[in-house]
């Protein structure tokens, strides 16, 4: 039987993370995600949002706290995050941050990593960096061996190495970027976690509600 973490989709994680900020109705969530360009990472439509919210409510990860009507607009149901919802976001991000080959999940986990303590994120991303280095080196060794084997069953002509060489380069770039991020995260001036809600944030929320 799947756990709550296993059943959670990337969009579901982002919905729960929004509710960590404040109670919201689905329409506000959609507007806020689009304003922040979160739809670069996951598809956000009215249908997927309302379906996701319904599933999360059924799972006990969020709960209805009120229904409002403004003029002739349809009723809007506002939701709040449950204790279980708080925990599952953190558990999901912890699981996904160190994993390779789950590209969408990693992007969401990275976007929501600020929901974890800084030291946890540093540890998880350090593990990911080790995995990247190992995968990069294994590919590099394999390519070098293929290029050195001019004859026999191990020989490979260059045209068949193009894709794997690209993968090695991407792993190397990802590793170097992550090493730089870890240095920045270690600096006390790198703002992390919850912080004061600025005028810009409040204006963004107000625009999303309208």
Coordinates of C-alpha atoms in Angstrom, one line a residue, residues 11 19 92 148 169 187:
X11 CA 1.7 19.6 -8.2
X19 CA -0.8 26.4 2.2
X92 CA 8.6 14.3 0.2
X148 CA 40.7 3.4 -26.4
X169 CA 28.6 16.8 -19.7
X187 CA 27.0 31.6 4.0

